[in-house]
Short mmCIF file of C-alpha atoms in Angstrom, two decimals:
data_model
loop_
_atom_site.label_atom_id
_atom_site.label_comp_id
_atom_site.label_asym_id
_atom_site.label_seq_id
_atom_site.Cartn_x
_atom_site.Cartn_y
_atom_site.Cartn_z
CA MET A 1 6.62 -6.78 -11.35
CA PRO A 2 5.05 -7.13 -7.88
CA GLU A 3 4.12 -3.90 -6.19
CA VAL A 4 4.20 -3.39 -2.43
CA ARG A 5 3.23 -0.35 -0.45
CA ILE A 6 4.00 0.47 3.17
CA ILE A 7 1.44 2.89 4.57
CA ALA A 8 3.15 4.84 7.34
CA LYS A 9 0.13 5.89 9.37
CA ASN A 10 0.35 8.66 11.90
CA PHE A 11 -1.16 8.57 15.37
CA MET A 12 -4.53 9.86 14.25
CA ASP A 13 -4.98 6.97 11.86
CA MET A 14 -4.25 4.58 14.71
CA VAL A 15 -6.60 6.48 17.02
CA ALA A 16 -9.38 6.28 14.43
CA SER A 17 -9.06 2.48 14.25
CA MET A 18 -9.55 2.01 18.02
CA PRO A 19 -12.82 0.72 19.56
CA ALA A 20 -15.34 3.32 20.72
CA MET A 21 -14.82 2.59 24.45
CA LYS A 22 -11.04 3.06 24.21
CA LEU A 23 -11.49 6.26 22.21
CA ASP A 24 -13.76 7.72 24.88
CA LYS A 25 -11.19 6.76 27.51
CA LEU A 26 -8.49 8.59 25.52
CA TYR A 27 -10.66 11.69 25.24
CA GLU A 28 -10.75 12.06 29.02
CA ASN A 29 -7.25 13.58 28.64
CA GLY A 30 -7.34 17.21 27.49
CA PHE A 31 -3.91 16.98 25.82
CA ILE A 32 -5.12 14.08 23.68
CA CYS A 33 -8.06 16.20 22.56
CA GLU A 34 -5.72 19.08 21.71
CA ALA A 35 -3.49 16.71 19.71
CA ILE A 36 -6.55 15.46 17.82
CA LEU A 37 -7.65 19.05 17.14
CA ARG A 38 -4.19 19.93 15.82
CA SER A 39 -4.23 17.02 13.37
CA LEU A 40 -7.60 17.85 11.79
CA PRO A 41 -8.02 19.51 8.38
CA PRO A 42 -8.67 23.29 8.66
CA LEU A 43 -12.40 22.99 7.93
CA ALA A 44 -12.80 20.20 10.49
CA LYS A 45 -11.12 22.38 13.13
CA LYS A 46 -13.61 25.15 12.33
CA TYR A 47 -16.57 22.79 12.82
CA VAL A 48 -15.25 21.56 16.20
CA ILE A 49 -14.71 25.10 17.52
CA GLN A 50 -18.12 26.27 16.29
CA MET A 51 -19.96 23.32 17.82
CA LEU A 52 -17.88 23.00 20.99
CA HIS A 53 -20.49 24.74 23.17
CA ILE A 54 -23.57 23.37 21.39
CA ASP A 55 -25.10 20.49 23.36
CA VAL A 56 -27.80 19.49 20.86
CA PRO A 57 -27.41 17.65 17.54
CA VAL A 58 -26.93 19.82 14.45
CA ALA A 59 -28.56 18.82 11.17
CA ALA A 60 -26.21 17.75 8.38
CA LYS A 61 -28.01 20.13 6.00
CA LEU A 62 -27.27 23.05 8.31
CA LEU A 63 -23.55 22.18 8.34
CA GLU A 64 -23.54 22.15 4.54
CA GLU A 65 -24.82 25.74 4.58
CA TRP A 66 -21.64 26.81 6.40
CA VAL A 67 -19.58 25.95 3.30
CA LEU A 68 -19.18 27.83 0.04
CA PRO A 69 -20.27 25.95 -3.13
CA GLY A 70 -16.66 25.27 -4.11
CA GLY A 71 -15.82 23.64 -0.78
CA VAL A 72 -18.17 20.64 -0.91
CA SER A 73 -15.37 18.08 -1.32
CA LYS A 74 -13.40 19.60 1.59
CA HIS A 75 -16.59 19.53 3.66
CA ARG A 76 -17.01 15.80 3.05
CA VAL A 77 -13.38 15.09 3.93
CA ALA A 78 -13.72 17.08 7.15
CA ILE A 79 -16.93 15.34 8.22
CA ASP A 80 -15.57 11.88 7.38
CA ARG A 81 -12.47 12.53 9.47
CA LEU A 82 -14.47 13.79 12.44
CA VAL A 83 -16.74 10.75 12.33
CA GLN A 84 -13.80 8.34 12.00
CA LEU A 85 -12.22 9.82 15.14
CA ARG A 86 -15.58 9.84 16.97
CA VAL A 87 -15.17 13.56 17.54
CA PHE A 88 -18.57 13.83 15.85
CA LEU A 89 -21.28 11.30 16.66
CA GLU A 90 -23.61 10.64 13.74
CA ALA A 91 -27.33 10.00 14.31
CA VAL A 92 -30.72 10.19 12.60
CA ASP A 93 -33.53 12.37 14.02
CA ARG A 94 -37.31 11.80 13.98
CA LYS A 95 -37.57 13.23 10.48
CA ASN A 96 -35.08 10.60 9.31
CA GLU A 97 -32.45 13.30 8.67
CA LYS A 98 -28.79 12.92 9.50
CA THR A 99 -27.41 14.94 12.44
CA TYR A 100 -24.02 15.43 14.10
CA LYS A 101 -23.07 16.10 17.71
CA VAL A 102 -19.68 16.58 19.37
CA ASN A 103 -18.63 13.56 21.44
CA PRO A 104 -19.57 14.55 25.04
CA THR A 105 -16.30 13.22 26.52
CA PHE A 106 -14.21 15.06 23.92
CA GLN A 107 -16.37 18.17 24.39
CA ARG A 108 -15.94 18.31 28.19
CA SER A 109 -12.17 17.72 28.07
CA LEU A 110 -11.52 20.32 25.38
CA GLN A 111 -13.79 22.88 27.05
CA LYS A 112 -11.91 22.41 30.33
CA LEU A 113 -8.55 22.72 28.58
CA LEU A 114 -9.54 25.93 26.77
CA VAL A 115 -11.16 27.58 29.80
CA GLN A 116 -8.83 26.49 32.61
CA GLY A 117 -5.67 25.76 30.67
CA GLY A 118 -3.75 22.51 30.89
CA THR A 119 -0.76 21.44 32.90
CA LEU A 120 1.39 18.43 32.16
CA PRO A 121 1.57 15.77 34.89
CA ARG A 122 5.26 16.65 35.26
CA GLU A 123 7.26 19.89 35.24
CA SER A 124 10.72 20.42 33.83
CA MET A 125 13.55 20.14 36.34
CA PRO A 126 15.35 23.26 37.59
CA SER A 127 18.75 24.05 36.08
CA ASN A 128 20.54 23.81 39.46
CA ILE A 129 19.80 20.05 39.55
CA THR A 130 20.44 19.20 35.92
CA VAL A 131 23.90 19.97 34.58
CA ARG A 132 25.38 19.94 31.10
CA LEU A 133 22.13 19.66 29.19
CA PRO A 134 22.77 19.27 25.45
CA THR A 135 22.12 22.19 23.13
CA LEU A 136 19.29 21.91 20.62
CA GLU A 137 21.82 21.31 17.83
CA ASN A 138 23.53 18.53 19.79
CA LEU A 139 20.17 17.02 20.69
CA GLU A 140 19.08 16.93 17.05
CA ALA A 141 22.40 15.35 16.05
CA TYR A 142 21.97 12.75 18.81
CA ALA A 143 18.43 11.91 17.65
CA LEU A 144 19.58 11.44 14.04
CA GLU A 145 22.57 9.34 15.10
CA GLN A 146 20.41 7.08 17.30
CA TRP A 147 17.83 6.68 14.54
CA GLU A 148 20.45 5.76 11.94
CA CYS A 149 22.07 3.32 14.36
CA PHE A 150 18.68 1.71 14.95
CA LEU A 151 18.00 1.39 11.20
CA LEU A 152 21.45 -0.10 10.58
CA GLN A 153 20.92 -2.60 13.40
CA LEU A 154 17.52 -3.38 11.92
CA ILE A 155 18.82 -4.31 8.46
CA SER A 156 22.48 -5.18 9.02
CA PRO A 157 23.37 -5.90 12.68
CA SER A 158 26.95 -6.96 11.84
CA GLN A 159 27.86 -3.40 10.79
CA VAL A 160 26.79 -1.74 14.06
CA GLU A 161 29.75 -0.81 16.25
CA LYS A 162 27.69 -0.15 19.41
CA PRO A 163 24.44 -2.19 19.32
CA LEU A 164 21.38 -0.67 20.98
CA ASN A 165 19.78 -2.33 24.01
CA ILE A 166 16.61 -3.29 22.16
CA SER A 167 15.36 -6.73 23.13
CA SER A 168 15.56 -9.42 20.45
CA SER A 169 11.80 -10.03 20.68
CA LEU A 170 11.04 -6.34 20.07
CA MET A 171 13.56 -6.15 17.23
CA LYS A 172 11.81 -9.10 15.56
CA VAL A 173 8.54 -7.15 15.74
CA PHE A 174 10.14 -4.31 13.79
CA GLN A 175 11.79 -6.72 11.34
CA ARG A 176 8.81 -8.96 10.58
CA ARG A 177 7.72 -7.05 7.45
CA ILE A 178 11.14 -5.70 6.55
CA LEU A 179 13.27 -8.86 6.61
CA SER A 180 12.56 -12.40 5.47
CA TYR A 181 14.09 -15.40 7.23
CA ARG A 182 14.87 -18.77 5.64
CA ASP A 183 16.47 -21.84 7.15
CA LYS A 184 20.27 -21.66 7.32
CA GLU A 185 20.31 -18.39 5.37
CA ALA A 186 21.09 -14.84 6.43
CA PRO A 187 17.99 -12.61 6.67
CA LYS A 188 17.22 -10.64 3.51
CA LEU A 189 15.32 -7.43 2.91
CA THR A 190 11.77 -7.90 1.65
CA GLU A 191 10.16 -5.68 -0.99
CA SER A 192 8.56 -3.73 1.86
CA GLY A 193 11.99 -3.44 3.50
CA PHE A 194 13.59 -1.91 0.41
CA GLN A 195 10.79 0.65 0.19
CA PHE A 196 11.02 1.37 3.93
CA LEU A 197 14.67 2.42 3.61
CA LEU A 198 13.84 4.94 0.88
CA MET A 199 11.21 6.70 3.02
CA ASP A 200 12.13 9.95 4.73
CA THR A 201 12.84 9.90 8.47
CA ASN A 202 9.34 10.91 9.53
CA ALA A 203 7.63 8.25 7.41
CA GLN A 204 10.02 5.62 8.80
CA LEU A 205 9.29 6.81 12.34
CA TRP A 206 5.53 6.46 11.87
CA TYR A 207 5.97 2.96 10.50
CA ILE A 208 8.12 1.81 13.46
CA ILE A 209 5.84 3.46 16.03
CA ARG A 210 2.82 1.83 14.41
CA GLU A 211 4.47 -1.60 14.69
CA TYR A 212 5.45 -0.82 18.29
CA ILE A 213 1.88 0.04 19.23
CA SER A 214 0.17 -2.72 17.25
CA ASN A 215 2.29 -5.30 19.12
CA SER A 216 1.73 -3.72 22.55
CA GLU A 217 -1.07 -6.13 23.56
CA ASP A 218 1.34 -9.09 23.16
CA ARG A 219 3.68 -7.40 25.65
CA GLY A 220 0.85 -6.89 28.15
CA VAL A 221 0.55 -3.15 27.46
CA ASP A 222 -2.77 -1.47 26.71
CA ALA A 223 -2.58 0.29 23.31
CA ALA A 224 -4.76 3.16 24.54
CA ASP A 225 -2.40 3.85 27.47
CA LEU A 226 0.60 3.71 25.14
CA ILE A 227 -0.90 6.14 22.61
CA SER A 228 -2.01 8.44 25.44
CA PHE A 229 1.51 8.61 26.91
CA MET A 230 3.18 9.18 23.53
CA LEU A 231 0.81 11.98 22.57
CA GLU A 232 1.30 13.51 26.00
CA LEU A 233 5.06 13.29 25.43
CA SER A 234 4.69 15.36 22.26
CA PHE A 235 3.62 18.36 24.37
CA HIS A 236 6.87 18.42 26.34
CA ASP A 237 9.45 21.07 25.45
CA ILE A 238 12.44 20.12 23.33
CA GLY A 239 15.68 20.26 25.29
CA GLU A 240 14.03 20.47 28.73
CA ALA A 241 14.82 17.82 31.37
CA TYR A 242 12.01 15.86 33.06
CA SER A 243 12.56 13.59 36.04
CA VAL A 244 12.25 9.86 35.43
CA ASP A 245 10.83 9.56 38.98
CA THR A 246 7.59 11.18 37.77
CA LEU A 247 6.95 8.20 35.47
CA THR A 248 5.13 4.99 36.29
CA SER A 249 6.93 1.66 35.84
CA PHE A 250 5.05 1.15 32.57
CA GLN A 251 6.11 4.60 31.31
CA ARG A 252 9.75 4.02 32.29
CA THR A 253 9.86 0.94 30.08
CA ILE A 254 8.45 2.98 27.19
CA ILE A 255 10.94 5.82 27.76
CA ASN A 256 13.87 3.38 27.60
CA ASP A 257 12.59 2.00 24.28
CA LEU A 258 12.06 5.51 22.90
CA ALA A 259 15.60 6.47 23.95
CA ASP A 260 16.96 3.68 21.73
CA LEU A 261 14.96 5.13 18.83
CA GLY A 262 16.26 8.66 19.43
CA LEU A 263 12.94 10.18 20.57
CA VAL A 264 14.35 11.07 24.01
CA LYS A 265 17.78 11.24 25.59
CA ILE A 266 18.27 9.88 29.12
CA GLN A 267 20.92 11.40 31.38
CA GLN A 268 22.08 10.32 34.83
CA GLY A 269 22.89 12.79 37.60
CA ARG A 270 23.95 12.56 41.22
CA LYS A 271 20.40 12.93 42.55
CA GLY A 272 18.55 10.97 39.90
CA SER A 273 18.03 10.63 36.18
CA TRP A 274 15.98 12.58 33.67
CA PHE A 275 14.84 12.35 30.07
CA ILE A 276 15.08 15.06 27.42
CA PRO A 277 12.60 15.00 24.49
CA THR A 278 14.05 15.45 20.99
CA LYS A 279 12.35 16.90 17.93
CA LEU A 280 11.27 13.40 16.87
CA ALA A 281 9.18 13.08 20.05
CA THR A 282 7.53 16.48 19.74
CA ASN A 283 6.54 15.70 16.13
CA LEU A 284 4.48 12.68 17.18
CA SER A 285 1.20 14.59 17.31
CA MET A 286 1.74 16.08 13.84
CA SER A 287 0.75 14.60 10.52
CA LEU A 288 3.44 13.60 8.04
CA ALA A 289 2.60 16.53 5.80
CA ASP A 290 2.90 19.05 8.64
CA SER A 291 6.16 17.73 10.07
CA SER A 292 9.08 20.04 9.47
CA SER A 293 11.77 17.61 10.61
CA ARG A 294 13.76 17.22 7.42
CA LYS A 295 17.36 16.13 7.53
CA GLN A 296 19.94 18.01 5.48
CA GLY A 297 20.58 16.54 2.05
CA PHE A 298 23.84 14.88 1.10
CA VAL A 299 23.46 13.56 -2.48
CA VAL A 300 24.69 15.14 -5.71
CA VAL A 301 23.65 13.50 -8.99
CA GLU A 302 25.40 14.55 -12.22
CA THR A 303 24.19 14.35 -15.80
CA ASN A 304 26.60 11.46 -16.47
CA PHE A 305 24.74 9.36 -13.82
CA ARG A 306 27.55 9.71 -11.30
CA VAL A 307 26.43 9.92 -7.65
CA TYR A 308 28.39 11.71 -4.93
CA ALA A 309 27.16 11.36 -1.35
CA TYR A 310 28.84 13.63 1.20
CA SER A 311 28.30 11.46 4.26
CA THR A 312 30.14 9.36 6.84
CA SER A 313 27.05 7.24 7.53
CA LYS A 314 27.20 3.49 6.89
CA LEU A 315 23.41 3.56 6.58
CA HIS A 316 23.57 6.04 3.68
CA CYS A 317 26.03 3.77 1.93
CA GLU A 318 23.71 0.77 2.36
CA ILE A 319 20.75 2.76 1.02
CA LEU A 320 22.68 3.90 -2.06
CA ARG A 321 23.61 0.28 -2.77
CA LEU A 322 19.90 -0.45 -3.23
CA PHE A 323 19.79 1.29 -6.61
CA SER A 324 23.33 2.30 -7.58
CA ARG A 325 26.79 0.77 -7.93
CA VAL A 326 28.98 2.06 -5.09
CA GLU A 327 32.52 2.29 -6.47
CA TYR A 328 34.51 3.53 -3.51
CA GLN A 329 34.05 5.14 -0.10
CA LEU A 330 36.26 7.83 1.41
CA PRO A 331 36.05 9.05 5.04
CA ASN A 332 33.37 11.62 4.17
CA LEU A 333 32.43 10.80 0.58
CA ILE A 334 30.66 7.91 -1.15
CA VAL A 335 31.11 7.71 -4.94
CA GLY A 336 28.92 5.58 -7.16
CA ALA A 337 26.99 5.41 -10.41
CA ILE A 338 23.41 4.72 -11.42
CA THR A 339 23.53 1.94 -13.99
CA LYS A 340 20.96 -0.08 -15.89
CA GLU A 341 21.99 -3.22 -14.01
CA SER A 342 21.78 -1.59 -10.56
CA LEU A 343 18.33 -0.18 -11.35
CA TYR A 344 17.06 -3.51 -12.70
CA SER A 345 18.14 -5.10 -9.42
CA ALA A 346 16.23 -2.40 -7.51
CA PHE A 347 13.10 -2.85 -9.64
CA GLU A 348 13.18 -6.62 -9.11
CA ASN A 349 13.28 -5.99 -5.35
CA GLY A 350 10.04 -4.00 -5.53
CA ILE A 351 11.48 -0.47 -5.58
CA THR A 352 9.83 1.85 -8.11
CA ALA A 353 11.42 4.56 -10.27
CA GLU A 354 9.39 7.25 -8.52
CA GLN A 355 10.65 6.14 -5.09
CA ILE A 356 14.26 6.37 -6.25
CA ILE A 357 13.72 9.80 -7.84
CA THR A 358 11.88 11.08 -4.75
CA PHE A 359 14.71 9.86 -2.50
CA LEU A 360 17.33 11.64 -4.63
CA GLN A 361 15.29 14.86 -4.66
CA GLN A 362 14.51 14.85 -0.92
CA ASN A 363 18.14 14.17 -0.03
CA ALA A 364 19.74 16.54 -2.54
CA HIS A 365 22.81 18.33 -1.19
CA PRO A 366 22.12 22.01 -0.25
CA ARG A 367 24.35 23.16 -3.13
CA VAL A 368 22.07 21.49 -5.69
CA ALA A 369 18.77 21.49 -3.78
CA GLU A 370 18.09 25.07 -4.89
CA ARG A 371 18.38 24.13 -8.55
CA ILE A 372 15.30 23.30 -10.58
CA PRO A 373 15.37 20.38 -11.03
CA SER A 374 17.68 19.23 -8.24
CA VAL A 375 18.24 15.92 -10.08
CA PRO A 376 19.14 16.25 -13.80
CA GLU A 377 16.17 15.61 -16.09
CA ASN A 378 18.07 13.19 -18.31
CA VAL A 379 18.74 11.02 -15.24
CA THR A 380 15.15 10.99 -13.97
CA GLU A 381 13.74 10.31 -17.44
CA GLN A 382 16.20 7.46 -18.04
CA ILE A 383 15.30 5.88 -14.69
CA ARG A 384 11.63 5.93 -15.71
CA LEU A 385 12.44 4.54 -19.18
CA TRP A 386 14.45 1.63 -17.76
CA GLU A 387 11.55 0.80 -15.45
CA ALA A 388 9.15 0.94 -18.41
CA ASP A 389 11.43 -1.41 -20.39
CA LEU A 390 11.39 -3.91 -17.55
CA ASN A 391 7.61 -3.72 -17.22
CA ARG A 392 7.17 -4.60 -20.91
CA VAL A 393 8.46 -8.10 -20.23
CA GLU A 394 6.00 -10.50 -18.61
CA MET A 395 7.46 -13.50 -16.79
CA THR A 396 5.68 -16.81 -17.43
CA ASP A 397 6.67 -20.18 -16.01
CA ALA A 398 7.25 -22.53 -18.92
CA TYR A 399 8.92 -25.72 -20.21
CA TYR A 400 11.32 -25.94 -23.17
CA TYR A 401 11.23 -28.98 -25.52
CA ASP A 402 13.81 -30.04 -28.10
CA GLU A 403 15.35 -33.18 -29.66
CA PHE A 404 12.09 -34.55 -31.07
CA PRO A 405 12.51 -37.97 -32.76
CA SER A 406 10.59 -36.89 -35.90
CA ARG A 407 8.75 -33.92 -37.42
CA ASP A 408 5.40 -35.70 -37.02
CA VAL A 409 5.91 -36.04 -33.27
CA PHE A 410 6.99 -32.37 -33.05
CA GLU A 411 3.92 -31.11 -34.94
CA GLY A 412 1.66 -33.37 -32.87
CA ALA A 413 3.12 -31.97 -29.65
CA CYS A 414 2.57 -28.40 -30.94
CA ASP A 415 -1.04 -29.25 -31.79
CA CYS A 416 -1.54 -30.73 -28.32
CA ALA A 417 -0.20 -27.56 -26.68
CA ARG A 418 -2.39 -25.39 -28.93
CA GLU A 419 -5.51 -27.33 -27.97
CA TRP A 420 -4.90 -26.39 -24.33
CA ASN A 421 -3.96 -22.80 -25.30
CA GLY A 422 -0.48 -23.31 -23.90
CA LEU A 423 1.92 -22.99 -26.84
CA LEU A 424 4.16 -19.97 -26.17
CA TRP A 425 6.77 -20.37 -28.96
CA GLU A 426 7.84 -22.80 -31.67
CA ASP A 427 10.70 -23.11 -34.15
CA SER A 428 9.57 -25.44 -36.94
CA LYS A 429 12.98 -25.50 -38.60
CA LYS A 430 14.93 -26.65 -35.51
CA MET A 431 11.93 -28.45 -33.94
CA HIS A 432 12.02 -26.51 -30.64
CA MET A 433 9.03 -25.31 -28.63
CA VAL A 434 8.08 -23.69 -25.31
CA VAL A 435 4.80 -24.42 -23.49
CA LYS A 436 3.12 -23.06 -20.39
CA THR A 437 3.64 -24.91 -17.13
CA GLU A 438 -0.09 -25.68 -16.91
CA VAL A 439 -0.05 -27.76 -20.13
CA HIS A 440 3.32 -29.46 -19.53
CA GLN A 441 1.60 -32.55 -18.10
CA TYR A 442 -0.62 -32.97 -21.19
CA VAL A 443 2.28 -32.55 -23.63
CA ARG A 444 4.42 -34.99 -21.65
CA ASP A 445 1.60 -37.60 -21.67
CA TYR A 446 1.24 -37.17 -25.45
CA LEU A 447 4.98 -37.73 -26.01
CA ARG A 448 4.93 -40.85 -23.83
CA ARG A 449 2.13 -42.30 -25.93
CA GLN A 450 4.23 -41.78 -29.09
CA LYS A 451 7.05 -44.03 -27.85
#
């Protein structure tokens, strides 16, 4: 069975892949440096703080002395990460020994931020200008609703009641690895698309943002400027209003796109408009592991393989259809069952047993989430067994032969296939055989010569 993996990188992975000149340009912004520092492993943070005011290279051997014997592997991970992000510059001294030095641009910006403090290029608007700002609960509900609407429009536009204002060209960028297009056929989910839907919200967000940034050059937008603005946005306060007038024309375009994704909410007032960051936006500078944005679960799985999803979301129903048989849908309840046939269909589409189990566990209803395990063991084990059964069978393209004119011709054809190591199966009694596609031509030529 083919196996596909979508790697949902976070911002720091994208930053690490940028050219040296663009990285140094990014590090001129103190907030970018703080975001980088936040994302580092604990030991890497320690190294940066200790070397922040050291202007000369430090020998690699000396750094190793700062670590206890049991922390060698963590030390290597920390150093590798710092070098990837060009926070540390690696060099070799006169004695041919490796040394490390903090990137001067990063060093100056972070020193300035720590000593003088940092101020965002825009301040939140006073309450007497902005009216009826949403509560944090309403803002989180809005972000989730926008995100689900975007995902539904991404995979099944016909089911969206109020389509988002995302341009068709930008939507195609998001869809290029998730949907496959064929002439005169409706678009279908790819193996990557099936796996994408089973990710949690944060992993999906990173994937979409990565696609958005990687395509920025085609839209005439510098990737470094885009990353810089998004990381800067992550330092804004959730629920506070910021004037759209403080943004450049380039940033206004980005804000409108982010509003469609649920990262910000735009409101219009009498004296202007403003944007309000949601929790999705403020999580941008975090790693996936650190992000605490987890939606409340809605799925209950019973020992008889019945699935009850307490949700009104069309998206949830579409996701459950990927690996279960949805039997009926009530206003706030989806009822289905996990069957062998529904799982085989999921496996053939590139979804793995572990992805299905992880999805059910991460989205377990609060009433069952506290149980250990939250998904019955007999269900999880059976899902794994059905996947193992499917993996035992190997698909091979082949040709089936029957109706031979005589036994001599049949045995000669079998011998011909054996010579080319292509005989897969034979039934001497009924004179039937199956050969590999690669040897079909040779067997066919043999049979023609026998006529």
